[in-house]
Short mmCIF file of C-alpha atoms in Angstrom, two decimals:
data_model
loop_
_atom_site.label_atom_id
_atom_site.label_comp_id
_atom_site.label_asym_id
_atom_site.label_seq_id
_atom_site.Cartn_x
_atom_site.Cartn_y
_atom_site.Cartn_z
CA UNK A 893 -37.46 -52.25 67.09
CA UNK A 894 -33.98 -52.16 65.94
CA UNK A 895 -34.06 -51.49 61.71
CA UNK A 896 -31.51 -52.76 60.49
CA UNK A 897 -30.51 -54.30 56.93
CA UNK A 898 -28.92 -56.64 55.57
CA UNK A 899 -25.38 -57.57 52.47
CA UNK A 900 -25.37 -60.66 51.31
CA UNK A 901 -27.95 -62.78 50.20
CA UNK A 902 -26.89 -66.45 51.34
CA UNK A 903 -28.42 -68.98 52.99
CA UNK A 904 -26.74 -67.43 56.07
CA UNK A 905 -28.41 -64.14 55.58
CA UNK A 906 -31.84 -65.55 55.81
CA UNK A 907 -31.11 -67.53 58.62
CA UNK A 908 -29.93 -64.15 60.84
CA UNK A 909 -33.03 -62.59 59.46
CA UNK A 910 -35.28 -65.30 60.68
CA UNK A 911 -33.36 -65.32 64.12
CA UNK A 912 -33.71 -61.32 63.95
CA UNK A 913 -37.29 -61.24 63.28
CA UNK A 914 -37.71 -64.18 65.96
CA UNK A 915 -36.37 -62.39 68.94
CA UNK A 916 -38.52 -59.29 68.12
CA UNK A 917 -35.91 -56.73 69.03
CA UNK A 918 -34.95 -56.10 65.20
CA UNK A 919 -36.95 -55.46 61.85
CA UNK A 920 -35.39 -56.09 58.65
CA UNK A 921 -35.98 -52.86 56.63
CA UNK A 922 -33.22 -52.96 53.63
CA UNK A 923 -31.34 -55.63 51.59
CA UNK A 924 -28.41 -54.87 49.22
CA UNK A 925 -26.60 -56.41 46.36
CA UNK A 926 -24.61 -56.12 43.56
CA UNK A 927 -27.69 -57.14 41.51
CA UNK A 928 -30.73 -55.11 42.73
CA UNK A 929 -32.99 -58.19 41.41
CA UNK A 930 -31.07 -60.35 43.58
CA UNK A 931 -32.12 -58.12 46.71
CA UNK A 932 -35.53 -58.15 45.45
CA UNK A 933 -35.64 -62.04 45.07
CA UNK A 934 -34.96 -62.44 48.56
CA UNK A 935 -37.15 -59.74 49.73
CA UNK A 936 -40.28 -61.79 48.59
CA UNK A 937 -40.11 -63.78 52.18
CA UNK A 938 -39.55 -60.68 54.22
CA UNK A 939 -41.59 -57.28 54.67
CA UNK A 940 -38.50 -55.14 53.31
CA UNK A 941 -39.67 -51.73 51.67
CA UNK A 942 -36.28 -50.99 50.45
CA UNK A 943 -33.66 -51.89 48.35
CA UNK A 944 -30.35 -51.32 46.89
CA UNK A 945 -27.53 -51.68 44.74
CA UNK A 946 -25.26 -49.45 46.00
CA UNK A 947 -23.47 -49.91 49.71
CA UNK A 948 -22.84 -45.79 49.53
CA UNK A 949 -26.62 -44.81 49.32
CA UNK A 950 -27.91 -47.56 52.08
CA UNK A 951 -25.11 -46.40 54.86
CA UNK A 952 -26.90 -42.75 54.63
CA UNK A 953 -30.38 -43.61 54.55
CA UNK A 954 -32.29 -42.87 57.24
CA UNK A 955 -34.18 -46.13 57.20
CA UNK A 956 -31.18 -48.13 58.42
CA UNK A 957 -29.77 -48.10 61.70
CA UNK A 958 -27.85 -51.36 62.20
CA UNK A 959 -26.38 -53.49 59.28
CA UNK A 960 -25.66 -57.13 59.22
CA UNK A 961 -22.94 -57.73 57.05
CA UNK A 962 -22.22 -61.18 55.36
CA UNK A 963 -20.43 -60.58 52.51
CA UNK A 964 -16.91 -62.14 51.81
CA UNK A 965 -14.22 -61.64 54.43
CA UNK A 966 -12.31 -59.50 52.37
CA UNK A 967 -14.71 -56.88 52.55
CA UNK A 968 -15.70 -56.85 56.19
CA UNK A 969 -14.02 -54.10 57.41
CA UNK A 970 -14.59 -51.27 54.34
CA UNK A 971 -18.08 -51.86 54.59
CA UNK A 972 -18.07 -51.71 57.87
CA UNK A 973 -16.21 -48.59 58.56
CA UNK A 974 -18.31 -46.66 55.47
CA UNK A 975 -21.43 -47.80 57.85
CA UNK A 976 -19.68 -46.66 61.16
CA UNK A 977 -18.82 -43.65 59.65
CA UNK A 978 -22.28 -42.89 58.88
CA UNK A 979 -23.20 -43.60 62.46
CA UNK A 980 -25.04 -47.12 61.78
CA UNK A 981 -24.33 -50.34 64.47
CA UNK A 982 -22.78 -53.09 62.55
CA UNK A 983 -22.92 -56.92 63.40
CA UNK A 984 -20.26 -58.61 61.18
CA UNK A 985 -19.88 -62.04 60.11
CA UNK A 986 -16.69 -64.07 61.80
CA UNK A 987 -13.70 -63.24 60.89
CA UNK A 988 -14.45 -59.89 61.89
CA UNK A 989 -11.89 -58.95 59.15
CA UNK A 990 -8.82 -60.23 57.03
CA UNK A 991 -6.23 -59.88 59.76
CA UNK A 992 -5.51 -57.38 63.44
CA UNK A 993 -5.02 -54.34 61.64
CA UNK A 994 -8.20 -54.14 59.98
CA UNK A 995 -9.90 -55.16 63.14
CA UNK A 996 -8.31 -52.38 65.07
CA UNK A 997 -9.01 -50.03 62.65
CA UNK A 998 -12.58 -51.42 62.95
CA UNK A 999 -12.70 -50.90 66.65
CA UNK A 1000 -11.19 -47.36 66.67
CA UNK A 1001 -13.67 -46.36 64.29
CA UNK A 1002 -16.89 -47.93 66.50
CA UNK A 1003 -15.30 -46.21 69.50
CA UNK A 1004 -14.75 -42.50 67.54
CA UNK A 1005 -18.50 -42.81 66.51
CA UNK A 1006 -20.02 -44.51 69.60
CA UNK A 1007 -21.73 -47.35 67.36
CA UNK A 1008 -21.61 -50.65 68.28
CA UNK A 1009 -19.56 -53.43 66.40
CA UNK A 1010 -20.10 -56.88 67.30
CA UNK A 1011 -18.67 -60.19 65.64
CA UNK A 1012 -21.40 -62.58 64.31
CA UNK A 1013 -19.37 -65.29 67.08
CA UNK A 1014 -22.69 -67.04 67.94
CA UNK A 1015 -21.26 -69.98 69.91
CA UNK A 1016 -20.14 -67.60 72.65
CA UNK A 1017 -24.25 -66.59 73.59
CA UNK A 1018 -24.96 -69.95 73.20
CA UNK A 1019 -26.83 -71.52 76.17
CA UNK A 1020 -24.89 -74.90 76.00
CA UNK A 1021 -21.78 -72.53 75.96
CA UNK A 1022 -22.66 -70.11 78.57
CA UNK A 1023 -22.85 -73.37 80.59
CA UNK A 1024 -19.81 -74.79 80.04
CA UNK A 1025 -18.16 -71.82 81.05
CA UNK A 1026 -20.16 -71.75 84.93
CA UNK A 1027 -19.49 -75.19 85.14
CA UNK A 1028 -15.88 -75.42 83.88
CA UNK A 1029 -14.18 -75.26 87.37
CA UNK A 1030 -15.83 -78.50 88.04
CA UNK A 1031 -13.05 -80.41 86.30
CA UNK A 1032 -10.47 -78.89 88.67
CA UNK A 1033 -7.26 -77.62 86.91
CA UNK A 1034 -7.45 -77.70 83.31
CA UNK A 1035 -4.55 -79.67 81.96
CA UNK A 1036 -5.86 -80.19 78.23
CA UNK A 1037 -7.56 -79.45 75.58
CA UNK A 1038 -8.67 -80.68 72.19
CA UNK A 1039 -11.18 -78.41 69.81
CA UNK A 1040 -11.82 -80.34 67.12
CA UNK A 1041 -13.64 -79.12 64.03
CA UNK A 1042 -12.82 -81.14 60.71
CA UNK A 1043 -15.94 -80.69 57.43
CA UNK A 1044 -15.46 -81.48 54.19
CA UNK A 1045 -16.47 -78.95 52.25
CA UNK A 1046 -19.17 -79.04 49.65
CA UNK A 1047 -16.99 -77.08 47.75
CA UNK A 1048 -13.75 -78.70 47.66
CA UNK A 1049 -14.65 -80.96 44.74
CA UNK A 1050 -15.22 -77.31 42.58
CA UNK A 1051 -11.99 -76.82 43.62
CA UNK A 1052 -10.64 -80.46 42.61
CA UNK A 1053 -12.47 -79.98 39.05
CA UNK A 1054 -9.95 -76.25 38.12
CA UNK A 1055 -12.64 -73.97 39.59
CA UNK A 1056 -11.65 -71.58 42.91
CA UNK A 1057 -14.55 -71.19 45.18
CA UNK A 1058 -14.69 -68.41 47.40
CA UNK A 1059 -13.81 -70.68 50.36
CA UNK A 1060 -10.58 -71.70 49.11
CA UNK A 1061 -9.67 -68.11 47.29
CA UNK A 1062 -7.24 -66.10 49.32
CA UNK A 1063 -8.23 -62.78 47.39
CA UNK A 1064 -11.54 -63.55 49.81
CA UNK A 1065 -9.57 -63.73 53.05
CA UNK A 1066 -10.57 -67.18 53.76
CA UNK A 1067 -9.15 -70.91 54.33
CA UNK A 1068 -9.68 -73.41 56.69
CA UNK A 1069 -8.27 -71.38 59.95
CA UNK A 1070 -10.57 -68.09 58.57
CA UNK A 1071 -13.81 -70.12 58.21
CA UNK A 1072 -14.36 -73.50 60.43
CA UNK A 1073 -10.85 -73.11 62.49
CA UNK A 1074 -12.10 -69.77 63.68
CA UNK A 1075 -14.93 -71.45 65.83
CA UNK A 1076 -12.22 -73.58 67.79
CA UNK A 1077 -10.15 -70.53 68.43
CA UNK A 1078 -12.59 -67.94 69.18
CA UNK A 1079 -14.21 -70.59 71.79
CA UNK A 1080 -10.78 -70.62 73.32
CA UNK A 1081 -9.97 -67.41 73.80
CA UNK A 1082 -13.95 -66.84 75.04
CA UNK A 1083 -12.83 -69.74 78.07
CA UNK A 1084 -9.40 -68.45 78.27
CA UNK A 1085 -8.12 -65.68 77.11
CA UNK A 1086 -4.55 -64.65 75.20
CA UNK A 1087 -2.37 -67.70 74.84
CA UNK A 1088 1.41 -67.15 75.80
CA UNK A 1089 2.85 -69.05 72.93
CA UNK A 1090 1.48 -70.90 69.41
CA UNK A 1091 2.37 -73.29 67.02
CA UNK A 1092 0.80 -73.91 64.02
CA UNK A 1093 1.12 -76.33 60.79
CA UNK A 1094 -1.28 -76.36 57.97
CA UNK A 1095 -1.12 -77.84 54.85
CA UNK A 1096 -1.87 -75.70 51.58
CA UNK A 1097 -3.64 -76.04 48.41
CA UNK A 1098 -2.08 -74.76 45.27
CA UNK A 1099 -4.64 -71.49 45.87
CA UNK A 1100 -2.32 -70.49 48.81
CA UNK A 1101 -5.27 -71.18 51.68
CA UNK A 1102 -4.86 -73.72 53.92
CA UNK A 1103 -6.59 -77.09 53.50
CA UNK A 1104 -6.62 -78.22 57.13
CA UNK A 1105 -3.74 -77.70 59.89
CA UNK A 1106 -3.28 -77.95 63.62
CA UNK A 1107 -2.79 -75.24 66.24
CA UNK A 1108 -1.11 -75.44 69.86
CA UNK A 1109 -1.90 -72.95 72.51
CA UNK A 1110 0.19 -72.50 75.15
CA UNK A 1111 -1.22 -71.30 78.16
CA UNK A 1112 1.51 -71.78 80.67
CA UNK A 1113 0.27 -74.88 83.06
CA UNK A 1114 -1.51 -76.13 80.08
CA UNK A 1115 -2.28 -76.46 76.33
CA UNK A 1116 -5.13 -76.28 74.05
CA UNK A 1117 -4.99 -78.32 70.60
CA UNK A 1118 -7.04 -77.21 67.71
CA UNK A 1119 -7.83 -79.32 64.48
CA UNK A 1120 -9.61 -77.91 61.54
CA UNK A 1121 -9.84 -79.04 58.23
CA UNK A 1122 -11.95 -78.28 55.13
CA UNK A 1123 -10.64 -81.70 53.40
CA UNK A 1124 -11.82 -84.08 55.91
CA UNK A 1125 -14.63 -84.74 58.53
CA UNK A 1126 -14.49 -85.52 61.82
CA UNK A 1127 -16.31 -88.27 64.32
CA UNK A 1128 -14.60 -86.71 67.67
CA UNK A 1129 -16.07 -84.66 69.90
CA UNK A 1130 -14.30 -81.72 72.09
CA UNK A 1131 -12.49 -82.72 74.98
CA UNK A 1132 -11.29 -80.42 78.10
CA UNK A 1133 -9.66 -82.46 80.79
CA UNK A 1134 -8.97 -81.34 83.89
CA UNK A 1135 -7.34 -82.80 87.08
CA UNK A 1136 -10.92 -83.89 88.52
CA UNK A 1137 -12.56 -84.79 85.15
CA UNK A 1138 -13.86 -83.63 81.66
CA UNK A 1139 -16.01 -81.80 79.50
CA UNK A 1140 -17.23 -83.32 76.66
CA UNK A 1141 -18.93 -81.06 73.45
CA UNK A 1142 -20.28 -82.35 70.66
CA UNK A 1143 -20.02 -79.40 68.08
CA UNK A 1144 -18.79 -76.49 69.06
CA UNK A 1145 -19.49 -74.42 67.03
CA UNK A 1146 -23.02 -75.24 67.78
CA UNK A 1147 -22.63 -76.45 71.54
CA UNK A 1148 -25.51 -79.36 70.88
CA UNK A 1149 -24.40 -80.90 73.90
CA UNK A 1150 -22.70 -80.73 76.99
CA UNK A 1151 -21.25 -83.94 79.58
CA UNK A 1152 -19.34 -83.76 82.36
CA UNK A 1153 -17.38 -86.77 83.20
CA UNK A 1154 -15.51 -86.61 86.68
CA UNK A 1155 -12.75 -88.48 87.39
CA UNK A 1156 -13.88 -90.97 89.65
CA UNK A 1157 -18.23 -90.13 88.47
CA UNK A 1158 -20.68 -91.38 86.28
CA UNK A 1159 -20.80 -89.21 83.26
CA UNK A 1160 -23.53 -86.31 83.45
CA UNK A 1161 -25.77 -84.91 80.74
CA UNK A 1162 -25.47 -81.17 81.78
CA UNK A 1163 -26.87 -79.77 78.34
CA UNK A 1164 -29.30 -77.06 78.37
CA UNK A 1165 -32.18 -76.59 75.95
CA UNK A 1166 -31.36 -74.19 72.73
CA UNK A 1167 -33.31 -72.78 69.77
CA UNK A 1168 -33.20 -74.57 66.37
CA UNK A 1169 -32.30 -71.36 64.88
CA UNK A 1170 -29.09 -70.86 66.72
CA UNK A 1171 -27.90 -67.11 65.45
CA UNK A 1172 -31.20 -66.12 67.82
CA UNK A 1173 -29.01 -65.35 71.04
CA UNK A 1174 -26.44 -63.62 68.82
CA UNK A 1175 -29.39 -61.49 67.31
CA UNK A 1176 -30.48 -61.15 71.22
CA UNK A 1177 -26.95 -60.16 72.48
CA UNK A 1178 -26.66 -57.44 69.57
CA UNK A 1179 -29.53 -55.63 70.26
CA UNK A 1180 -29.05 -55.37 73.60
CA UNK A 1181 -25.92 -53.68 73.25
CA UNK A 1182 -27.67 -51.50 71.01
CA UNK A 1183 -30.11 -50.78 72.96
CA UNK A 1184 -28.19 -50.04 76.24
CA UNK A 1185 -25.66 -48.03 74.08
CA UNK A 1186 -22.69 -50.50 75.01
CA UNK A 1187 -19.92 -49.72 72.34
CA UNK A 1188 -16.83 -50.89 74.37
CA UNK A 1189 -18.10 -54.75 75.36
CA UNK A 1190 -16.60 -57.56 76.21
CA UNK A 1191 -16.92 -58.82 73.02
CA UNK A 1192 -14.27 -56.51 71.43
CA UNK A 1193 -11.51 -57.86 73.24
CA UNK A 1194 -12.62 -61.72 72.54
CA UNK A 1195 -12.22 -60.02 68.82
CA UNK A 1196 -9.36 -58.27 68.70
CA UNK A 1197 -7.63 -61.57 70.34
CA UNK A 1198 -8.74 -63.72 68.08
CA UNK A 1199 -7.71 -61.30 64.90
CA UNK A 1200 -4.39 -61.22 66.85
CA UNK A 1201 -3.69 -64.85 67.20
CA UNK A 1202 -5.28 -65.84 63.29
CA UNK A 1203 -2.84 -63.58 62.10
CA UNK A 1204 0.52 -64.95 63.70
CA UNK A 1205 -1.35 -68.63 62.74
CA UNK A 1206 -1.27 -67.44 59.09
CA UNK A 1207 2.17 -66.15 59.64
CA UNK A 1208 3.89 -69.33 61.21
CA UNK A 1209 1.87 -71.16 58.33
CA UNK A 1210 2.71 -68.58 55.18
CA UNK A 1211 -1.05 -68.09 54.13
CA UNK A 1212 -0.84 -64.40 52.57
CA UNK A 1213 -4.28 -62.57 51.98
CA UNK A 1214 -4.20 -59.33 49.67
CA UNK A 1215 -5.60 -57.60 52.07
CA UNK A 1216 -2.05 -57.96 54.40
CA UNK A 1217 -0.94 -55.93 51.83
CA UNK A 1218 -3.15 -53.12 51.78
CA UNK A 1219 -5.42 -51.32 54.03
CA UNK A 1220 -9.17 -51.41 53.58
CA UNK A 1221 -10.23 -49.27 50.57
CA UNK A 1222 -12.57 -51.85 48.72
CA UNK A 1223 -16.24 -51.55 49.46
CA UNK A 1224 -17.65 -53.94 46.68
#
């Protein structure tokens, strides 16, 4: 099995471990953090002999050979290119990074040391997904679209009472686009590729991230509409409509079901089943790049798109990061 280890020590953290351990291709061998009681905290639920404190000392032990990272955005790519550099496959957390430099820097890097880098994008090896895309031409030409993602966050009231979560901290690389919006746009350039044109509004908080805002992709003979918002919730499914029918998706991000709706048809119930733990196929898809070697997938274009097209969103909508301004020296 794959030995890999692990930064960060969220709730999302355990739940790639679990999915990890669960498709039996990967063993978690090492946990880091800041606070090397912290690591060992969480290593009470997992067989892990080894932990650390510093990022320097597990990227050149021989006990690692993949790393999932999960730390803040900000941080993606320096930690990943110190454990590229030292010749270990990393599967990052979305956004793969802050904005398209980074991530090309990122990709250069995977390609000079023939490691595989792979964006923690799980919705794209999801089965519901993976369906939608075989059965897309079903709907005839695609005319619209509407990718709707709107949760309040758990953390926006923090934010109301003075404090500045890392959610809404732009010193973290992250906002509404960078955390929930991502899902909507990463799904559409998985279905479609580049778009030729955007627009995009947001509204921002006093931090300088984005609260929610709305995105339209122009893709010649037809346009895709995202919504995201950390400030609100949402009731509406996704929606693509096309000149014979729809697709309907509750969740996206999540794919928990899939309709087709023809024109002129009784709607159809085309969902497919999926694991509870839904970071499983991501874990799957990972290692078997790994394993077969694959360093320049398909995945890295769907990537370097996506960095590409968050970045001139955040430009049309004036959300700065730090990390626009300088090039990725922090390791944390």
């Amino acid at each position: 099995m794959i030995r890999f280890a692990v930064i960060g020590t969220n709730w999302i953290t355990r739940q790639f471990i679990d999915a990890a351990h669960e498709s039996g291709k990967l063993k978690l061998t090492a946990i880091y953090s800041r606070d090397i009681a912290t690591a060992q905290k969480m290593g009470v639920d997992y067989p892990v002999e080894q932990y650390f404190d510093s990022l320097e000392a597990m990227a050149v032990s021989d006990a690692v050979e993949a790393v999932y990272i999960a730390s803040p955005n900000s941080f993606h790519c320096s930690q990943a290119l110190l454990f590229m550099r030292n010749n270990k496959h990393v599967i990052c957390e979305k956004p793969l990074a802050s904005n398209l430099r980074e991530v090309e820097q990122m990709i250069a890097c995977a390609r000079e040391h023939q490691v595989v880098l792979f964006e923690a994008f799980k919705t794209a090896s999801l089965p519901n997904f993976l369906a939608l895309q075989q059965v897309l031409p079903r709907v005839g030409k695609v005319r619209k679209a509407l990718l709707n993602y709107c949760q309040y966050s758990s953390r926006y009231q923090k934010y109301l009472d003075g404090e500045l979560p890392n959610t809404f901290n732009p010193a973290f690389s992250n906002g509404s686009i960078m955390d929930i919006g991502f899902y909507m746009l990463a799904a559409a350039v998985a279905l479609w590729g580049e778009p030729h044109s955007l627009q995009a509004g947001a509204t921002l908080l006093a931090s300088g991230v984005d609260a929610h805002g709305t995105v339209c992709l122009n893709y010649g003979d037809f346009d895709v509409t995202l919504l995201h918002s950390k400030v609100s919730q949402t009731v509406l499914p996704c929606e693509i409509q096309g000149e014979e029918g729809s697709l309907v998706i509750e969740k996206m991000s999540e794919c928990q079901q899939l309709f087709l709706v023809p024109r002129n048809g009784n709607k159809q119930d085309l969902s497919q089943p999926q694991h509870i733990n839904t970071m499983l196929y991501e874990a799957e898809r990972f290692a078997t790049l790994v394993e077969n070697g694959e360093v320049d997938h398909a995945g890295l274009s769907v990537s370097r798109i996506t960095a590409k097209v968050l970045t001139e969103i955040r430009r049309q909508t004036g959300v700065i990061f730090p990390a626009d301004r300088s090039g990725a020296d922090t390791v944390a």
